[in-house]
Amino acid sequence: MTETPANTALWPAPHASGAVTATVHVPGSKSVTNRALVLAALAAEPGWLRRPLRSRDTLLMASALRTMGVGIEEGVGPDGSGEAWRVIPSGLRGPATVDVGNAGTVMRFLPPVAALADGPIRFDGDPRSYERPLNGVIDALRVLGARIDDTTVGAPGALPLTVHGGGALEGGRVEIDASSSSQFVSALLLSGPRFNQGVEVRHVGGALPSMPHIRMTVDMLRAIGAQVDEPESGGEPNVWRVTPGALLGRDLTVEPDLSNAQPFLAAALVTGGTVTIPDWPTRTTQPGDALRQIFTEMGGSCELTEQGLVFTGSGSIHGIDVDLGEVGELTPGIAAVAALADSPSTLRGVAHLRLHETDRLAALTKEINELGGDVTETADGLHIRPRRLHGGIFHTYDDHRMATAGAIIGLAVKDVQIENVATTAKTLPDFPELWTGMLGN
């Protein structure tokens, strides 16, 4: 399969000469875009997806669905209001080969879809994708009636694998351990309305990370006509039920990716400036919304206005003791800010980050410490004692959030060079241009 090209080029992270004042238009949410693509592909009628994110992960999802027979037309929405994708459901079919890259949403959300296809669907991806856990989805699909071959190459319970679609899936009840990724739960819920018996997913493992992403899945299912019972609406703890039924074609507008707004908000905090993010939603299930509280505790202030979210740094950065279990993807950016604070920080509840695009806890520890920092890993997170940092190379490990974390540090520390900043294209296209534009460079 296609691998991400090796890119060892070094990008000089811009150093801020003063307080940043900028308005940054953040592209759409990857999490919303990829869930919306899956749901639209499974709907009973065509639908529109407005302001979709165009990034490596979302283009991989769109390409995969097209390979399986779904029509996705890119153009302008029916009212001429900007870019939109029209998704035209059709009979899912194989044989086909899906390139997941290193996108967790693609490798986990699409095997249940493939079980509904006529014919075999093979899944493969970047070398790192072979190391990311998939057993929760594979084992569950087998219980629900799917036939999956994951033993011909590599270790069982991981990529590469082939789903032998039979045109339908019986569905029913299944127990899974989703403590390594909430995407295991979302993957089964998204396709659940198309299973003959629907699906009942019961989580039986340890702490379930990234709950906002499961809430996002539930909200989006309900928005297109699915009936979902879940713990937060009075249901049984750690149990989600989706009733079988048709999904409606909808006209959906994708919110800005609030997690990708993180480095820009951090810029205001680090430089004592003000950054405005237009179109910040007043209500959202995106984990990035937690930044309003977290970065306020670390020394900033924010206000939702007609212009968007206006975030202002005070000129001081304070350490924080915080459980990030529900918002683990924010950890790299928070760690970068914490390394520049005036007091220690403890980031907890994120042991699962060792299984993300890279082992984020080990990577953050190594890279910050090589710039002169004092970071130690704990059983479930990081302890960060601020020290005077110096320039150097900040490696990314093909991880987009490592790249943006390095850029945050570079605002305050001269001569930081980011290795392979191009990896930000995974979810945030044109990051270098957005970053230098924010600084007025």
Short mmCIF file of C-alpha atoms in Angstrom, two decimals:
data_model
loop_
_atom_site.label_atom_id
_atom_site.label_comp_id
_atom_site.label_asym_id
_atom_site.label_seq_id
_atom_site.Cartn_x
_atom_site.Cartn_y
_atom_site.Cartn_z
CA MET A 1 0.00 0.00 0.00
CA THR A 2 0.95 3.65 -0.31
CA GLU A 3 3.24 4.88 2.44
CA THR A 4 3.67 8.46 3.56
CA PRO A 5 6.77 9.69 1.72
CA ALA A 6 9.79 10.06 3.96
CA ASN A 7 10.17 13.76 4.73
CA THR A 8 13.12 14.78 6.83
CA ALA A 9 13.04 18.44 5.79
CA LEU A 10 13.41 20.84 8.70
CA TRP A 11 10.97 23.75 9.06
CA PRO A 12 12.23 26.70 11.12
CA ALA A 13 9.42 27.26 13.61
CA PRO A 14 8.60 30.99 13.57
CA HIS A 15 9.55 32.87 16.75
CA ALA A 16 7.07 35.48 17.97
CA SER A 17 8.57 38.92 18.39
CA GLY A 18 5.58 40.18 20.38
CA ALA A 19 1.94 39.60 21.22
CA VAL A 20 -0.02 37.88 18.46
CA THR A 21 -3.23 39.52 17.26
CA ALA A 22 -5.01 37.54 14.55
CA THR A 23 -8.20 35.99 13.25
CA VAL A 24 -7.66 32.41 12.09
CA HIS A 25 -10.23 30.52 10.01
CA VAL A 26 -9.75 26.89 11.07
CA PRO A 27 -10.81 24.24 8.52
CA GLY A 28 -13.61 21.77 9.25
CA SER A 29 -13.55 18.97 11.79
CA LYS A 30 -11.94 15.71 10.71
CA SER A 31 -14.01 13.75 13.23
CA VAL A 32 -17.29 15.23 11.98
CA THR A 33 -16.34 14.97 8.30
CA ASN A 34 -15.41 11.29 8.47
CA ARG A 35 -18.45 10.31 10.54
CA ALA A 36 -20.69 12.25 8.17
CA LEU A 37 -19.19 10.49 5.14
CA VAL A 38 -19.86 7.06 6.65
CA LEU A 39 -23.42 7.92 7.65
CA ALA A 40 -24.19 9.48 4.27
CA ALA A 41 -22.82 6.40 2.52
CA LEU A 42 -25.20 4.22 4.53
CA ALA A 43 -28.26 6.47 4.08
CA ALA A 44 -31.30 5.63 2.01
CA GLU A 45 -31.02 8.77 -0.12
CA PRO A 46 -28.36 11.27 -1.24
CA GLY A 47 -27.16 14.02 1.09
CA TRP A 48 -24.94 17.11 1.13
CA LEU A 49 -21.86 17.66 3.28
CA ARG A 50 -20.95 21.36 3.46
CA ARG A 51 -17.54 22.77 4.41
CA PRO A 52 -15.94 19.31 4.59
CA LEU A 53 -12.34 19.09 5.67
CA ARG A 54 -9.98 18.24 2.82
CA SER A 55 -7.04 16.54 4.51
CA ARG A 56 -5.21 13.26 4.18
CA ASP A 57 -7.52 11.44 6.62
CA THR A 58 -10.76 12.68 5.06
CA LEU A 59 -9.59 12.14 1.48
CA LEU A 60 -8.60 8.59 2.45
CA MET A 61 -12.13 8.07 3.82
CA ALA A 62 -13.77 9.47 0.68
CA SER A 63 -11.50 7.41 -1.57
CA ALA A 64 -12.23 4.25 0.42
CA LEU A 65 -15.99 4.73 0.16
CA ARG A 66 -15.73 5.40 -3.57
CA THR A 67 -13.71 2.20 -3.94
CA MET A 68 -16.61 0.36 -2.25
CA GLY A 69 -19.16 1.83 -4.69
CA VAL A 70 -20.36 5.06 -3.04
CA GLY A 71 -20.72 8.16 -5.19
CA ILE A 72 -19.04 11.28 -3.77
CA GLU A 73 -19.20 14.36 -5.98
CA GLU A 74 -17.08 17.38 -5.02
CA GLY A 75 -18.29 20.84 -5.93
CA VAL A 76 -20.36 23.76 -4.68
CA GLY A 77 -23.49 23.35 -2.57
CA PRO A 78 -26.97 23.79 -4.07
CA ASP A 79 -27.20 27.41 -2.85
CA GLY A 80 -23.70 28.32 -4.03
CA SER A 81 -22.52 28.88 -0.46
CA GLY A 82 -19.15 27.20 -0.77
CA GLU A 83 -17.49 23.82 -1.12
CA ALA A 84 -19.72 20.83 -0.56
CA TRP A 85 -19.67 17.11 -1.26
CA ARG A 86 -22.76 15.30 -2.51
CA VAL A 87 -22.81 11.72 -1.25
CA ILE A 88 -24.86 9.27 -3.31
CA PRO A 89 -25.38 5.90 -1.60
CA SER A 90 -25.34 2.81 -3.77
CA GLY A 91 -24.85 -0.90 -3.39
CA LEU A 92 -21.65 -1.49 -1.45
CA ARG A 93 -19.53 -3.98 -3.34
CA GLY A 94 -16.19 -5.72 -3.66
CA PRO A 95 -13.69 -6.87 -4.49
CA ALA A 96 -11.93 -3.70 -3.42
CA THR A 97 -8.79 -2.60 -1.61
CA VAL A 98 -8.91 0.24 0.91
CA ASP A 99 -5.84 2.30 1.85
CA VAL A 100 -6.36 3.50 5.44
CA GLY A 101 -3.07 5.42 5.59
CA ASN A 102 -2.64 5.88 9.33
CA ALA A 103 -6.17 7.18 9.92
CA GLY A 104 -7.83 5.60 12.95
CA THR A 105 -11.30 6.58 11.76
CA VAL A 106 -10.80 4.88 8.39
CA MET A 107 -9.27 1.67 9.72
CA ARG A 108 -11.94 1.30 12.44
CA PHE A 109 -15.13 2.79 10.97
CA LEU A 110 -15.02 1.02 7.61
CA PRO A 111 -14.71 -2.73 8.42
CA PRO A 112 -18.34 -2.73 9.72
CA VAL A 113 -19.37 -0.98 6.48
CA ALA A 114 -17.43 -3.58 4.50
CA ALA A 115 -19.36 -6.36 6.24
CA LEU A 116 -22.47 -4.98 4.48
CA ALA A 117 -20.84 -5.09 1.04
CA ASP A 118 -21.19 -7.77 -1.60
CA GLY A 119 -17.72 -9.23 -1.90
CA PRO A 120 -14.33 -9.04 -0.17
CA ILE A 121 -12.85 -5.72 0.97
CA ARG A 122 -9.14 -5.69 1.83
CA PHE A 123 -7.75 -3.11 4.26
CA ASP A 124 -4.10 -2.06 4.30
CA GLY A 125 -2.15 1.07 5.22
CA ASP A 126 1.05 2.73 6.41
CA PRO A 127 3.49 0.63 8.46
CA ARG A 128 2.41 2.36 11.70
CA SER A 129 -1.20 1.32 11.05
CA TYR A 130 -0.15 -2.32 11.57
CA GLU A 131 0.74 -1.47 15.17
CA ARG A 132 -2.52 0.25 16.08
CA PRO A 133 -5.18 -1.83 17.86
CA LEU A 134 -8.09 -3.14 15.80
CA ASN A 135 -9.00 -6.25 17.76
CA GLY A 136 -12.02 -4.60 19.38
CA VAL A 137 -13.68 -4.06 16.00
CA ILE A 138 -12.56 -7.36 14.47
CA ASP A 139 -13.67 -9.52 17.40
CA ALA A 140 -16.99 -7.71 17.69
CA LEU A 141 -17.79 -8.06 13.99
CA ARG A 142 -17.15 -11.79 14.17
CA VAL A 143 -19.58 -12.09 17.06
CA LEU A 144 -22.13 -10.14 15.01
CA GLY A 145 -21.78 -12.52 12.06
CA ALA A 146 -18.97 -11.17 9.86
CA ARG A 147 -16.23 -13.26 8.26
CA ILE A 148 -12.82 -11.61 8.56
CA ASP A 149 -9.37 -12.85 7.61
CA ASP A 150 -6.67 -11.12 9.66
CA THR A 151 -4.04 -13.85 9.83
CA THR A 152 -2.52 -14.09 6.34
CA VAL A 153 -0.01 -11.28 6.99
CA GLY A 154 1.20 -9.96 10.31
CA ALA A 155 -0.37 -10.48 13.72
CA PRO A 156 -4.07 -11.26 14.23
CA GLY A 157 -6.24 -8.41 15.45
CA ALA A 158 -4.48 -5.84 13.27
CA LEU A 159 -3.98 -4.72 9.70
CA PRO A 160 -3.78 -5.90 6.99
CA LEU A 161 -7.09 -7.76 6.90
CA THR A 162 -9.92 -8.74 4.56
CA VAL A 163 -13.62 -8.46 5.37
CA HIS A 164 -15.65 -10.93 3.33
CA GLY A 165 -18.87 -8.97 2.94
CA GLY A 166 -22.08 -10.92 2.55
CA GLY A 167 -24.41 -8.04 1.66
CA ALA A 168 -25.86 -7.87 5.16
CA LEU A 169 -24.93 -8.49 8.79
CA GLU A 170 -27.11 -10.04 11.47
CA GLY A 171 -25.96 -7.76 14.28
CA GLY A 172 -27.23 -8.07 17.84
CA ARG A 173 -25.44 -7.92 21.18
CA VAL A 174 -21.69 -7.75 21.63
CA GLU A 175 -19.23 -7.07 24.44
CA ILE A 176 -15.98 -5.23 23.71
CA ASP A 177 -13.06 -3.72 25.58
CA ALA A 178 -12.77 -0.21 24.14
CA SER A 179 -10.33 1.07 26.76
CA SER A 180 -7.64 1.48 24.08
CA SER A 181 -9.88 3.46 21.70
CA SER A 182 -13.39 4.86 21.86
CA GLN A 183 -13.44 4.45 18.08
CA PHE A 184 -14.26 0.77 18.63
CA VAL A 185 -17.64 1.81 20.01
CA SER A 186 -18.28 4.48 17.37
CA ALA A 187 -17.38 2.08 14.57
CA LEU A 188 -20.13 -0.35 15.55
CA LEU A 189 -22.72 2.33 16.28
CA LEU A 190 -22.27 4.11 12.93
CA SER A 191 -23.17 1.01 10.90
CA GLY A 192 -25.56 -0.40 13.51
CA PRO A 193 -28.80 0.90 11.91
CA ARG A 194 -28.03 -1.19 8.82
CA PHE A 195 -27.55 -4.44 10.75
CA ASN A 196 -30.59 -6.77 10.66
CA GLN A 197 -30.99 -6.65 14.46
CA GLY A 198 -29.29 -3.31 14.97
CA VAL A 199 -26.56 -3.48 17.57
CA GLU A 200 -26.09 -3.43 21.35
CA VAL A 201 -22.53 -2.54 22.32
CA ARG A 202 -21.44 -3.21 25.89
CA HIS A 203 -18.05 -1.90 27.01
CA VAL A 204 -16.52 -4.29 29.56
CA GLY A 205 -12.95 -3.00 29.95
CA GLY A 206 -11.25 -0.28 31.94
CA ALA A 207 -11.80 3.45 31.71
CA LEU A 208 -13.29 4.46 28.37
CA PRO A 209 -11.27 7.30 26.80
CA SER A 210 -12.47 10.15 24.58
CA MET A 211 -16.13 10.01 25.54
CA PRO A 212 -16.93 13.25 23.63
CA HIS A 213 -16.24 11.38 20.41
CA ILE A 214 -18.85 8.75 21.29
CA ARG A 215 -21.32 11.55 22.13
CA MET A 216 -20.53 13.03 18.71
CA THR A 217 -21.34 9.69 17.06
CA VAL A 218 -24.64 9.39 18.95
CA ASP A 219 -25.69 12.97 18.14
CA MET A 220 -24.90 12.54 14.45
CA LEU A 221 -26.80 9.24 14.27
CA ARG A 222 -29.86 10.83 15.84
CA ALA A 223 -29.64 13.80 13.44
CA ILE A 224 -30.21 11.48 10.48
CA GLY A 225 -33.06 9.51 11.98
CA ALA A 226 -31.42 6.71 13.97
CA GLN A 227 -32.81 5.63 17.34
CA VAL A 228 -30.00 5.36 19.89
CA ASP A 229 -30.19 4.53 23.59
CA GLU A 230 -27.06 5.53 25.51
CA PRO A 231 -25.90 5.94 29.11
CA GLU A 232 -26.16 9.72 29.23
CA SER A 233 -29.86 9.72 28.37
CA GLY A 234 -30.78 7.38 31.18
CA GLY A 235 -29.57 4.13 29.67
CA GLU A 236 -27.50 1.39 31.26
CA PRO A 237 -23.90 2.43 32.04
CA ASN A 238 -21.41 1.55 29.28
CA VAL A 239 -24.14 0.19 26.99
CA TRP A 240 -25.28 1.68 23.67
CA ARG A 241 -28.19 0.35 21.59
CA VAL A 242 -28.98 1.27 18.00
CA THR A 243 -32.31 0.19 16.50
CA PRO A 244 -32.30 -1.09 12.90
CA GLY A 245 -33.80 1.32 10.39
CA ALA A 246 -33.26 3.57 7.40
CA LEU A 247 -30.98 6.59 7.65
CA LEU A 248 -32.05 9.87 6.05
CA GLY A 249 -30.04 11.88 3.57
CA ARG A 250 -29.27 15.24 5.17
CA ASP A 251 -27.72 18.62 4.44
CA LEU A 252 -24.95 18.86 7.07
CA THR A 253 -22.52 21.71 7.68
CA VAL A 254 -19.20 20.69 9.25
CA GLU A 255 -18.04 22.70 12.28
CA PRO A 256 -14.49 24.08 12.46
CA ASP A 257 -12.09 21.53 13.96
CA LEU A 258 -11.77 22.80 17.52
CA SER A 259 -8.83 20.51 18.33
CA ASN A 260 -6.99 22.00 15.36
CA ALA A 261 -7.71 25.45 16.78
CA GLN A 262 -5.50 24.52 19.73
CA PRO A 263 -2.12 25.76 18.46
CA PHE A 264 -3.63 29.13 17.50
CA LEU A 265 -5.26 29.59 20.91
CA ALA A 266 -1.98 28.51 22.47
CA ALA A 267 -0.25 31.26 20.48
CA ALA A 268 -2.39 33.85 22.26
CA LEU A 269 -1.59 32.25 25.61
CA VAL A 270 2.16 31.98 24.95
CA THR A 271 2.58 35.52 23.56
CA GLY A 272 0.01 37.37 25.68
CA GLY A 273 -1.95 38.17 22.55
CA THR A 274 -5.47 37.73 21.18
CA VAL A 275 -6.64 35.18 18.63
CA THR A 276 -10.19 34.93 17.24
CA ILE A 277 -11.55 31.68 15.81
CA PRO A 278 -14.69 32.41 13.71
CA ASP A 279 -17.73 30.09 13.74
CA TRP A 280 -16.91 28.49 17.13
CA PRO A 281 -20.14 26.61 17.96
CA THR A 282 -22.15 27.47 21.06
CA ARG A 283 -22.96 23.78 21.53
CA THR A 284 -20.72 20.96 20.35
CA THR A 285 -19.54 17.45 21.17
CA GLN A 286 -16.03 18.17 19.90
CA PRO A 287 -13.30 17.52 22.51
CA GLY A 288 -11.56 20.74 21.51
CA ASP A 289 -14.25 22.80 23.22
CA ALA A 290 -12.54 21.87 26.51
CA LEU A 291 -9.71 24.22 25.54
CA ARG A 292 -11.80 27.18 26.66
CA GLN A 293 -11.62 25.98 30.26
CA ILE A 294 -8.15 24.41 30.20
CA PHE A 295 -6.35 27.36 28.64
CA THR A 296 -8.27 29.78 30.87
CA GLU A 297 -6.96 27.90 33.90
CA MET A 298 -3.47 28.17 32.42
CA GLY A 299 -3.64 31.97 32.27
CA GLY A 300 -5.95 33.13 29.49
CA SER A 301 -9.50 34.40 29.11
CA CYS A 302 -12.08 33.85 26.41
CA GLU A 303 -15.43 35.09 25.20
CA LEU A 304 -17.88 33.77 22.61
CA THR A 305 -18.93 36.70 20.44
CA GLU A 306 -20.61 37.25 17.09
CA GLN A 307 -17.13 37.17 15.57
CA GLY A 308 -16.36 33.77 17.11
CA LEU A 309 -14.29 32.67 20.08
CA VAL A 310 -11.97 35.47 21.19
CA PHE A 311 -9.11 34.15 23.33
CA THR A 312 -6.64 36.45 25.09
CA GLY A 313 -3.47 35.56 26.94
CA SER A 314 -2.51 37.39 30.13
CA GLY A 315 1.23 37.29 29.54
CA SER A 316 1.64 34.57 32.19
CA ILE A 317 1.30 30.80 31.76
CA HIS A 318 0.43 28.69 34.79
CA GLY A 319 0.90 24.97 35.30
CA ILE A 320 -2.13 22.71 35.54
CA ASP A 321 -3.12 19.37 37.08
CA VAL A 322 -5.75 17.95 34.76
CA ASP A 323 -7.33 14.65 33.73
CA LEU A 324 -7.37 14.59 29.93
CA GLY A 325 -8.93 11.13 29.60
CA GLU A 326 -11.91 12.45 27.64
CA VAL A 327 -9.86 14.83 25.50
CA GLY A 328 -6.59 12.99 25.01
CA GLU A 329 -5.90 14.42 21.55
CA LEU A 330 -5.31 17.81 23.21
CA THR A 331 -2.39 16.45 25.25
CA PRO A 332 0.51 17.36 22.90
CA GLY A 333 -0.51 21.01 22.67
CA ILE A 334 -1.17 21.28 26.40
CA ALA A 335 2.20 19.66 27.13
CA ALA A 336 3.91 22.22 24.89
CA VAL A 337 2.26 25.12 26.73
CA ALA A 338 3.01 23.50 30.10
CA ALA A 339 6.71 23.32 29.21
CA LEU A 340 6.63 27.14 29.00
CA ALA A 341 4.66 27.71 32.22
CA ASP A 342 5.75 29.22 35.54
CA SER A 343 4.89 26.11 37.60
CA PRO A 344 4.75 22.33 37.16
CA SER A 345 1.93 20.46 35.42
CA THR A 346 0.56 16.94 35.66
CA LEU A 347 -1.42 15.56 32.72
CA ARG A 348 -3.37 12.43 33.68
CA GLY A 349 -5.73 9.83 32.21
CA VAL A 350 -4.01 9.45 28.84
CA ALA A 351 -2.23 6.09 28.89
CA HIS A 352 -4.09 5.26 25.64
CA LEU A 353 -1.98 7.87 23.81
CA ARG A 354 0.78 5.27 23.63
CA LEU A 355 -1.33 3.65 20.88
CA HIS A 356 -2.05 6.74 18.76
CA GLU A 357 -0.27 7.86 15.56
CA THR A 358 2.89 7.37 17.60
CA ASP A 359 3.52 6.72 21.30
CA ARG A 360 2.71 10.33 22.11
CA LEU A 361 3.78 10.16 25.75
CA ALA A 362 7.25 8.84 24.91
CA ALA A 363 7.58 11.22 21.95
CA LEU A 364 6.63 14.33 23.94
CA THR A 365 8.98 13.36 26.76
CA LYS A 366 11.93 12.82 24.42
CA GLU A 367 11.43 15.90 22.24
CA ILE A 368 10.76 18.43 25.01
CA ASN A 369 13.64 17.07 27.09
CA GLU A 370 16.02 17.34 24.13
CA LEU A 371 15.22 21.06 24.05
CA GLY A 372 16.26 21.29 27.70
CA GLY A 373 12.93 20.41 29.33
CA ASP A 374 12.16 18.24 32.32
CA VAL A 375 9.33 15.85 31.44
CA THR A 376 8.77 12.41 32.93
CA GLU A 377 6.26 9.78 31.96
CA THR A 378 3.84 8.48 34.56
CA ALA A 379 1.66 5.39 34.36
CA ASP A 380 -1.11 7.34 32.66
CA GLY A 381 0.38 10.65 31.57
CA LEU A 382 3.14 13.20 31.97
CA HIS A 383 4.67 15.33 34.71
CA ILE A 384 6.20 18.53 33.35
CA ARG A 385 8.56 20.77 35.32
CA PRO A 386 9.25 23.95 33.33
CA ARG A 387 12.87 24.76 32.58
CA ARG A 388 14.57 27.24 30.27
CA LEU A 389 14.41 25.69 26.81
CA HIS A 390 16.81 26.07 23.89
CA GLY A 391 16.64 25.52 20.16
CA GLY A 392 17.03 22.21 18.42
CA ILE A 393 15.27 19.71 16.16
CA PHE A 394 11.76 18.68 17.23
CA HIS A 395 10.90 15.32 15.66
CA THR A 396 7.29 14.54 14.73
CA TYR A 397 7.18 10.76 14.18
CA ASP A 398 4.70 11.34 11.34
CA ASP A 399 2.26 12.66 13.97
CA HIS A 400 0.41 15.88 13.12
CA ARG A 401 -0.11 16.89 16.75
CA MET A 402 3.59 16.51 17.52
CA ALA A 403 4.31 18.96 14.72
CA THR A 404 1.91 21.59 16.04
CA ALA A 405 3.24 21.07 19.59
CA GLY A 406 6.72 21.88 18.35
CA ALA A 407 5.45 24.99 16.59
CA ILE A 408 3.92 26.23 19.87
CA ILE A 409 7.26 25.87 21.66
CA GLY A 410 8.97 27.63 18.77
CA LEU A 411 6.93 30.78 19.43
CA ALA A 412 8.78 31.28 22.71
CA VAL A 413 12.07 29.48 22.01
CA LYS A 414 14.37 30.57 19.20
CA ASP A 415 15.87 28.18 16.66
CA VAL A 416 13.38 25.30 17.01
CA GLN A 417 13.23 23.29 13.81
CA ILE A 418 10.28 20.98 13.10
CA GLU A 419 11.13 17.78 11.26
CA ASN A 420 8.45 16.89 8.67
CA VAL A 421 5.95 19.67 9.35
CA ALA A 422 4.13 18.35 6.24
CA THR A 423 2.62 15.63 8.44
CA THR A 424 0.11 18.28 9.62
CA ALA A 425 -1.72 17.69 6.32
CA LYS A 426 -3.26 14.63 8.00
CA THR A 427 -5.92 16.87 9.56
CA LEU A 428 -4.84 20.50 9.11
CA PRO A 429 -3.94 21.35 5.52
CA ASP A 430 -1.79 24.42 4.98
CA PHE A 431 -0.76 24.63 8.64
CA PRO A 432 2.57 26.35 7.90
CA GLU A 433 0.79 29.03 5.87
CA LEU A 434 -1.90 29.52 8.53
CA TRP A 435 0.79 29.74 11.23
CA THR A 436 2.97 32.28 9.47
CA GLY A 437 -0.12 34.23 8.42
CA MET A 438 -1.22 34.45 12.06
CA LEU A 439 2.18 35.93 12.90
CA GLY A 440 1.99 38.37 10.02
CA ASN A 441 5.04 36.82 8.35
#
